[in-house]
PDB file of C-alpha atoms in Angstrom:
ATOM      1  CA  UNK V 875    -152.093-121.638-136.911  1.00 78.00           C
ATOM      2  CA  UNK V 876    -152.856-123.413-140.247  1.00 82.00           C
ATOM      3  CA  UNK V 877    -152.753-121.737-143.558  1.00 86.00           C
ATOM      4  CA  UNK V 878    -154.294-123.421-146.650  1.00 89.00           C
ATOM      5  CA  UNK V 879    -154.224-122.555-150.432  1.00 87.00           C
ATOM      6  CA  UNK V 880    -155.370-124.137-153.518  1.00 87.00           C
ATOM      7  CA  UNK V 881    -153.986-124.224-156.980  1.00 82.00           C
ATOM      8  CA  UNK V 882    -155.609-124.342-160.715  1.00 82.00           C
ATOM      9  CA  UNK V 883    -154.527-127.977-160.804  1.00 83.00           C
ATOM     10  CA  UNK V 884    -156.819-129.172-158.065  1.00 88.00           C
ATOM     11  CA  UNK V 885    -154.269-129.581-155.352  1.00 91.00           C
ATOM     12  CA  UNK V 886    -154.603-127.960-151.813  1.00 92.00           C
ATOM     13  CA  UNK V 887    -151.672-127.332-149.744  1.00 91.00           C
ATOM     14  CA  UNK V 888    -151.502-127.170-145.918  1.00 91.00           C
ATOM     15  CA  UNK V 889    -148.959-124.950-144.137  1.00 88.00           C
ATOM     16  CA  UNK V 890    -148.298-125.015-140.488  1.00 84.00           C
ATOM     17  CA  UNK V 891    -147.669-121.326-139.364  1.00 81.00           C
ATOM     18  CA  UNK V 892    -146.184-122.750-135.949  1.00 79.00           C
ATOM     19  CA  UNK V 893    -143.088-124.212-138.134  1.00 77.00           C
ATOM     20  CA  UNK V 894    -142.435-121.171-140.050  1.00 76.00           C
ATOM     21  CA  UNK V 895    -144.057-117.984-141.190  1.00 75.00           C
ATOM     22  CA  UNK V 896    -142.850-118.390-144.852  1.00 75.00           C
ATOM     23  CA  UNK V 897    -145.013-120.746-146.627  1.00 71.00           C
ATOM     24  CA  UNK V 898    -142.852-121.710-149.528  1.00 73.00           C
ATOM     25  CA  UNK V 899    -143.019-125.304-148.122  1.00 78.00           C
ATOM     26  CA  UNK V 900    -146.183-127.081-147.354  1.00 82.00           C
ATOM     27  CA  UNK V 901    -146.771-129.655-144.509  1.00 82.00           C
ATOM     28  CA  UNK V 902    -149.363-131.570-146.294  1.00 89.00           C
ATOM     29  CA  UNK V 903    -150.816-131.767-149.927  1.00 91.00           C
ATOM     30  CA  UNK V 904    -154.308-132.857-150.519  1.00 93.00           C
ATOM     31  CA  UNK V 905    -155.009-134.151-154.103  1.00 89.00           C
ATOM     32  CA  UNK V 906    -157.491-136.759-155.612  1.00 88.00           C
ATOM     33  CA  UNK V 907    -155.885-139.195-157.944  1.00 82.00           C
ATOM     34  CA  UNK V 908    -157.108-138.340-161.533  1.00 78.00           C
ATOM     35  CA  UNK V 909    -159.166-141.028-163.322  1.00 77.00           C
ATOM     36  CA  UNK V 910    -157.496-141.660-166.623  1.00 75.00           C
ATOM     37  CA  UNK V 911    -160.714-142.904-168.136  1.00 76.00           C
ATOM     38  CA  UNK V 912    -162.702-139.566-167.792  1.00 75.00           C
ATOM     39  CA  UNK V 913    -159.493-137.427-168.713  1.00 80.00           C
ATOM     40  CA  UNK V 914    -160.403-134.818-171.199  1.00 85.00           C
ATOM     41  CA  UNK V 915    -159.400-131.348-172.479  1.00 87.00           C
ATOM     42  CA  UNK V 916    -161.336-129.895-169.760  1.00 92.00           C
ATOM     43  CA  UNK V 917    -160.062-131.964-167.026  1.00 91.00           C
ATOM     44  CA  UNK V 918    -157.588-129.437-165.620  1.00 89.00           C
ATOM     45  CA  UNK V 919    -159.914-126.507-165.913  1.00 92.00           C
ATOM     46  CA  UNK V 920    -163.014-128.261-164.176  1.00 93.00           C
ATOM     47  CA  UNK V 921    -160.620-129.591-161.235  1.00 93.00           C
ATOM     48  CA  UNK V 922    -159.347-125.883-160.510  1.00 93.00           C
ATOM     49  CA  UNK V 923    -160.110-125.199-156.717  1.00 94.00           C
ATOM     50  CA  UNK V 924    -162.240-122.057-156.417  1.00 94.00           C
ATOM     51  CA  UNK V 925    -162.721-122.095-152.620  1.00 95.00           C
ATOM     52  CA  UNK V 926    -161.614-123.747-149.543  1.00 95.00           C
ATOM     53  CA  UNK V 927    -163.029-123.584-145.993  1.00 94.00           C
ATOM     54  CA  UNK V 928    -162.054-125.081-142.674  1.00 93.00           C
ATOM     55  CA  UNK V 929    -164.674-126.658-140.493  1.00 92.00           C
ATOM     56  CA  UNK V 930    -165.580-125.010-136.972  1.00 88.00           C
ATOM     57  CA  UNK V 931    -164.106-128.154-135.364  1.00 87.00           C
ATOM     58  CA  UNK V 932    -160.785-127.646-137.435  1.00 86.00           C
ATOM     59  CA  UNK V 933    -160.518-131.320-138.375  1.00 90.00           C
ATOM     60  CA  UNK V 934    -162.059-131.033-141.818  1.00 93.00           C
ATOM     61  CA  UNK V 935    -161.966-128.721-144.858  1.00 95.00           C
ATOM     62  CA  UNK V 936    -164.273-128.538-147.717  1.00 96.00           C
ATOM     63  CA  UNK V 937    -163.301-127.544-151.182  1.00 96.00           C
ATOM     64  CA  UNK V 938    -165.262-126.408-154.344  1.00 96.00           C
ATOM     65  CA  UNK V 939    -164.187-127.111-157.926  1.00 95.00           C
ATOM     66  CA  UNK V 940    -166.290-126.446-161.043  1.00 96.00           C
ATOM     67  CA  UNK V 941    -168.632-129.469-160.829  1.00 96.00           C
ATOM     68  CA  UNK V 942    -168.286-130.805-157.265  1.00 96.00           C
ATOM     69  CA  UNK V 943    -167.873-130.287-153.525  1.00 97.00           C
ATOM     70  CA  UNK V 944    -165.064-132.359-151.623  1.00 96.00           C
ATOM     71  CA  UNK V 945    -164.873-132.951-148.081  1.00 96.00           C
ATOM     72  CA  UNK V 946    -161.288-133.613-146.788  1.00 95.00           C
ATOM     73  CA  UNK V 947    -160.141-135.036-143.339  1.00 94.00           C
ATOM     74  CA  UNK V 948    -156.839-133.065-142.426  1.00 92.00           C
ATOM     75  CA  UNK V 949    -155.365-136.428-141.165  1.00 91.00           C
ATOM     76  CA  UNK V 950    -156.118-138.158-144.730  1.00 90.00           C
ATOM     77  CA  UNK V 951    -154.365-136.367-147.570  1.00 88.00           C
ATOM     78  CA  UNK V 952    -154.724-139.280-150.267  1.00 88.00           C
ATOM     79  CA  UNK V 953    -158.349-138.641-151.127  1.00 91.00           C
ATOM     80  CA  UNK V 954    -161.436-136.812-150.037  1.00 94.00           C
ATOM     81  CA  UNK V 955    -163.832-138.524-147.619  1.00 94.00           C
ATOM     82  CA  UNK V 956    -167.071-137.232-149.173  1.00 95.00           C
ATOM     83  CA  UNK V 957    -167.807-136.066-152.684  1.00 95.00           C
ATOM     84  CA  UNK V 958    -170.923-134.178-153.850  1.00 95.00           C
ATOM     85  CA  UNK V 959    -172.061-133.528-157.364  1.00 95.00           C
ATOM     86  CA  UNK V 960    -173.263-129.852-157.663  1.00 96.00           C
ATOM     87  CA  UNK V 961    -174.302-129.815-161.292  1.00 95.00           C
ATOM     88  CA  UNK V 962    -173.138-132.930-162.940  1.00 93.00           C
ATOM     89  CA  UNK V 963    -175.778-132.402-165.821  1.00 94.00           C
ATOM     90  CA  UNK V 964    -173.285-129.694-167.249  1.00 95.00           C
ATOM     91  CA  UNK V 965    -170.698-132.272-167.948  1.00 92.00           C
ATOM     92  CA  UNK V 966    -171.944-132.778-171.499  1.00 91.00           C
ATOM     93  CA  UNK V 967    -172.189-128.929-171.862  1.00 93.00           C
ATOM     94  CA  UNK V 968    -168.423-128.091-171.079  1.00 95.00           C
ATOM     95  CA  UNK V 969    -167.473-127.214-174.770  1.00 95.00           C
ATOM     96  CA  UNK V 970    -170.381-124.449-174.669  1.00 95.00           C
ATOM     97  CA  UNK V 971    -169.301-123.451-171.203  1.00 96.00           C
ATOM     98  CA  UNK V 972    -165.889-123.049-172.351  1.00 96.00           C
ATOM     99  CA  UNK V 973    -166.702-120.814-175.239  1.00 96.00           C
ATOM    100  CA  UNK V 974    -168.865-118.572-173.170  1.00 94.00           C
ATOM    101  CA  UNK V 975    -166.062-118.505-170.431  1.00 96.00           C
ATOM    102  CA  UNK V 976    -168.665-119.772-167.693  1.00 96.00           C
ATOM    103  CA  UNK V 977    -166.274-122.783-167.168  1.00 96.00           C
ATOM    104  CA  UNK V 978    -163.832-120.137-165.496  1.00 96.00           C
ATOM    105  CA  UNK V 979    -166.434-119.041-162.878  1.00 96.00           C
ATOM    106  CA  UNK V 980    -165.438-119.212-159.240  1.00 95.00           C
ATOM    107  CA  UNK V 981    -168.003-120.563-156.728  1.00 97.00           C
ATOM    108  CA  UNK V 982    -167.962-120.149-153.032  1.00 97.00           C
ATOM    109  CA  UNK V 983    -168.646-122.981-150.607  1.00 97.00           C
ATOM    110  CA  UNK V 984    -169.733-122.475-146.944  1.00 96.00           C
ATOM    111  CA  UNK V 985    -170.188-124.491-143.840  1.00 95.00           C
ATOM    112  CA  UNK V 986    -173.666-124.490-142.193  1.00 92.00           C
ATOM    113  CA  UNK V 987    -174.251-125.283-138.437  1.00 77.00           C
ATOM    114  CA  UNK V 988    -171.805-127.340-136.662  1.00 80.00           C
ATOM    115  CA  UNK V 989    -170.276-128.580-139.889  1.00 84.00           C
ATOM    116  CA  UNK V 990    -173.188-130.595-140.572  1.00 90.00           C
ATOM    117  CA  UNK V 991    -174.531-128.860-143.870  1.00 94.00           C
ATOM    118  CA  UNK V 992    -172.677-127.480-146.912  1.00 96.00           C
ATOM    119  CA  UNK V 993    -173.941-124.690-149.169  1.00 97.00           C
ATOM    120  CA  UNK V 994    -172.698-123.699-152.598  1.00 97.00           C
ATOM    121  CA  UNK V 995    -174.134-121.991-155.677  1.00 97.00           C
ATOM    122  CA  UNK V 996    -174.881-122.904-159.340  1.00 97.00           C
ATOM    123  CA  UNK V 997    -176.468-121.497-162.518  1.00 97.00           C
ATOM    124  CA  UNK V 998    -180.025-120.294-163.084  1.00 95.00           C
ATOM    125  CA  UNK V 999    -179.800-118.594-159.552  1.00 95.00           C
ATOM    126  CA  UNK V1000    -179.757-122.038-157.943  1.00 96.00           C
ATOM    127  CA  UNK V1001    -178.035-122.955-154.806  1.00 96.00           C
ATOM    128  CA  UNK V1002    -177.724-126.322-153.302  1.00 96.00           C
ATOM    129  CA  UNK V1003    -177.600-127.504-149.741  1.00 95.00           C
ATOM    130  CA  UNK V1004    -175.940-130.805-148.663  1.00 96.00           C
ATOM    131  CA  UNK V1005    -177.098-132.388-145.372  1.00 94.00           C
ATOM    132  CA  UNK V1006    -174.219-134.576-144.264  1.00 92.00           C
ATOM    133  CA  UNK V1007    -176.328-135.999-141.291  1.00 89.00           C
ATOM    134  CA  UNK V1008    -179.061-137.541-143.417  1.00 90.00           C
ATOM    135  CA  UNK V1009    -177.113-137.921-146.641  1.00 90.00           C
ATOM    136  CA  UNK V1010    -179.473-135.677-148.569  1.00 92.00           C
ATOM    137  CA  UNK V1011    -179.227-132.700-150.788  1.00 94.00           C
ATOM    138  CA  UNK V1012    -181.686-129.989-152.017  1.00 93.00           C
ATOM    139  CA  UNK V1013    -181.607-127.422-154.730  1.00 95.00           C
ATOM    140  CA  UNK V1014    -183.196-124.120-154.392  1.00 94.00           C
ATOM    141  CA  UNK V1015    -183.713-120.853-156.511  1.00 93.00           C
ATOM    142  CA  UNK V1016    -183.123-117.418-155.292  1.00 92.00           C
ATOM    143  CA  UNK V1017    -185.563-115.256-156.838  1.00 89.00           C
ATOM    144  CA  UNK V1018    -188.010-112.198-155.839  1.00 82.00           C
ATOM    145  CA  UNK V1019    -190.963-114.891-155.784  1.00 82.00           C
ATOM    146  CA  UNK V1020    -189.173-117.150-153.155  1.00 76.00           C
ATOM    147  CA  UNK V1021    -187.711-114.225-151.157  1.00 72.00           C
ATOM    148  CA  UNK V1022    -191.411-112.978-150.364  1.00 78.00           C
ATOM    149  CA  UNK V1023    -192.295-113.218-146.632  1.00 77.00           C
ATOM    150  CA  UNK V1024    -193.462-116.763-145.315  1.00 76.00           C
ATOM    151  CA  UNK V1025    -192.640-118.090-148.771  1.00 79.00           C
ATOM    152  CA  UNK V1026    -191.584-121.727-148.341  1.00 82.00           C
ATOM    153  CA  UNK V1027    -188.573-122.444-150.697  1.00 84.00           C
ATOM    154  CA  UNK V1028    -189.391-125.088-153.275  1.00 86.00           C
ATOM    155  CA  UNK V1029    -187.057-127.740-154.554  1.00 88.00           C
ATOM    156  CA  UNK V1030    -185.610-127.430-157.925  1.00 92.00           C
ATOM    157  CA  UNK V1031    -184.860-130.330-160.298  1.00 90.00           C
ATOM    158  CA  UNK V1032    -182.913-130.222-163.490  1.00 92.00           C
ATOM    159  CA  UNK V1033    -183.817-132.842-166.280  1.00 83.00           C
ATOM    160  CA  UNK V1034    -181.424-134.204-168.837  1.00 80.00           C
ATOM    161  CA  UNK V1035    -182.659-135.836-172.257  1.00 72.00           C
ATOM    162  CA  UNK V1036    -185.930-135.481-173.899  1.00 71.00           C
ATOM    163  CA  UNK V1037    -187.952-137.058-171.200  1.00 75.00           C
ATOM    164  CA  UNK V1038    -188.106-135.273-168.048  1.00 74.00           C
ATOM    165  CA  UNK V1039    -190.836-134.844-165.343  1.00 78.00           C
ATOM    166  CA  UNK V1040    -193.230-131.774-165.130  1.00 78.00           C
ATOM    167  CA  UNK V1041    -191.523-130.568-162.002  1.00 79.00           C
ATOM    168  CA  UNK V1042    -187.995-130.514-163.817  1.00 87.00           C
ATOM    169  CA  UNK V1043    -186.522-127.870-165.614  1.00 90.00           C
ATOM    170  CA  UNK V1044    -184.484-128.797-168.874  1.00 91.00           C
ATOM    171  CA  UNK V1045    -180.741-128.221-168.713  1.00 91.00           C
ATOM    172  CA  UNK V1046    -181.176-126.143-172.090  1.00 90.00           C
ATOM    173  CA  UNK V1047    -183.216-123.846-170.467  1.00 91.00           C
ATOM    174  CA  UNK V1048    -180.822-122.747-167.659  1.00 94.00           C
ATOM    175  CA  UNK V1049    -179.618-119.202-167.523  1.00 94.00           C
ATOM    176  CA  UNK V1050    -175.911-119.076-167.279  1.00 95.00           C
ATOM    177  CA  UNK V1051    -175.832-115.179-166.788  1.00 94.00           C
ATOM    178  CA  UNK V1052    -177.784-115.642-163.558  1.00 94.00           C
ATOM    179  CA  UNK V1053    -175.432-117.383-160.997  1.00 96.00           C
ATOM    180  CA  UNK V1054    -174.953-117.633-157.492  1.00 96.00           C
ATOM    181  CA  UNK V1055    -170.994-117.222-156.779  1.00 96.00           C
ATOM    182  CA  UNK V1056    -171.018-115.898-153.232  1.00 96.00           C
ATOM    183  CA  UNK V1057    -173.034-117.215-150.217  1.00 96.00           C
ATOM    184  CA  UNK V1058    -172.732-117.089-146.396  1.00 95.00           C
ATOM    185  CA  UNK V1059    -174.118-119.082-143.554  1.00 95.00           C
ATOM    186  CA  UNK V1060    -174.584-117.479-140.151  1.00 93.00           C
ATOM    187  CA  UNK V1061    -172.486-119.327-137.532  1.00 89.00           C
ATOM    188  CA  UNK V1062    -175.016-119.845-134.917  1.00 88.00           C
ATOM    189  CA  UNK V1063    -178.408-119.105-136.535  1.00 90.00           C
ATOM    190  CA  UNK V1064    -180.175-120.943-139.499  1.00 90.00           C
ATOM    191  CA  UNK V1065    -179.896-117.947-141.728  1.00 93.00           C
ATOM    192  CA  UNK V1066    -178.212-117.894-145.180  1.00 93.00           C
ATOM    193  CA  UNK V1067    -177.301-115.095-147.519  1.00 95.00           C
ATOM    194  CA  UNK V1068    -176.621-115.746-151.357  1.00 95.00           C
ATOM    195  CA  UNK V1069    -175.629-113.086-153.956  1.00 95.00           C
ATOM    196  CA  UNK V1070    -177.345-113.363-157.102  1.00 89.00           C
ATOM    197  CA  UNK V1071    -176.181-110.994-159.777  1.00 82.00           C
ATOM    198  CA  UNK V1072    -177.070-107.511-158.245  1.00 87.00           C
ATOM    199  CA  UNK V1073    -179.502-108.836-155.696  1.00 91.00           C
ATOM    200  CA  UNK V1074    -178.738-110.259-152.167  1.00 93.00           C
ATOM    201  CA  UNK V1075    -181.192-112.755-150.800  1.00 92.00           C
ATOM    202  CA  UNK V1076    -181.514-113.716-147.057  1.00 91.00           C
ATOM    203  CA  UNK V1077    -183.317-116.819-146.213  1.00 91.00           C
ATOM    204  CA  UNK V1078    -184.011-118.322-142.723  1.00 88.00           C
ATOM    205  CA  UNK V1079    -185.188-121.716-141.519  1.00 78.00           C
ATOM    206  CA  UNK V1080    -187.444-122.799-138.919  1.00 66.00           C
TER     207      UNK V1080
END
């Protein structure tokens, strides 16, 4: 009975189809107050909403903009109740991402399980899973090596600055031509599908 749509300015409008079929007026508008201290030329671009999904219980919805994933309670439209950084390390690269048009990429976001997990994609064929129950997140890479049978996914970490650990990849080495824009999580089984360029990867958990 609810219909939701988003705008390029970071607002999400909720319409009640029980009230009227024509959605020219919204019942609620969800928008996070802008921080004037971090406002820049790119603020409106990176706040553009690329995807919105309702939770299975119908009380929450999750949205994806360029840098973050936000969780909203339908009963509170003033601000998100949870915010997750997807690739905050790219904030210093926004100028380059604007020049190569990557800043306009539209990433999907999906729920996992009984709305306890959230999955979304990134660059370098990375995808990130946020575990809301344990307040943890993990980044993995979709590749031919990781898709081999009985292969356990390894955590990926991106390092910023001249000093980084051995298990981290430099932000300068990320491949922006390889990106995961589309993903899906099975509604009942622990199986995810991610689309990376011209490949589709299926991963299953224990």
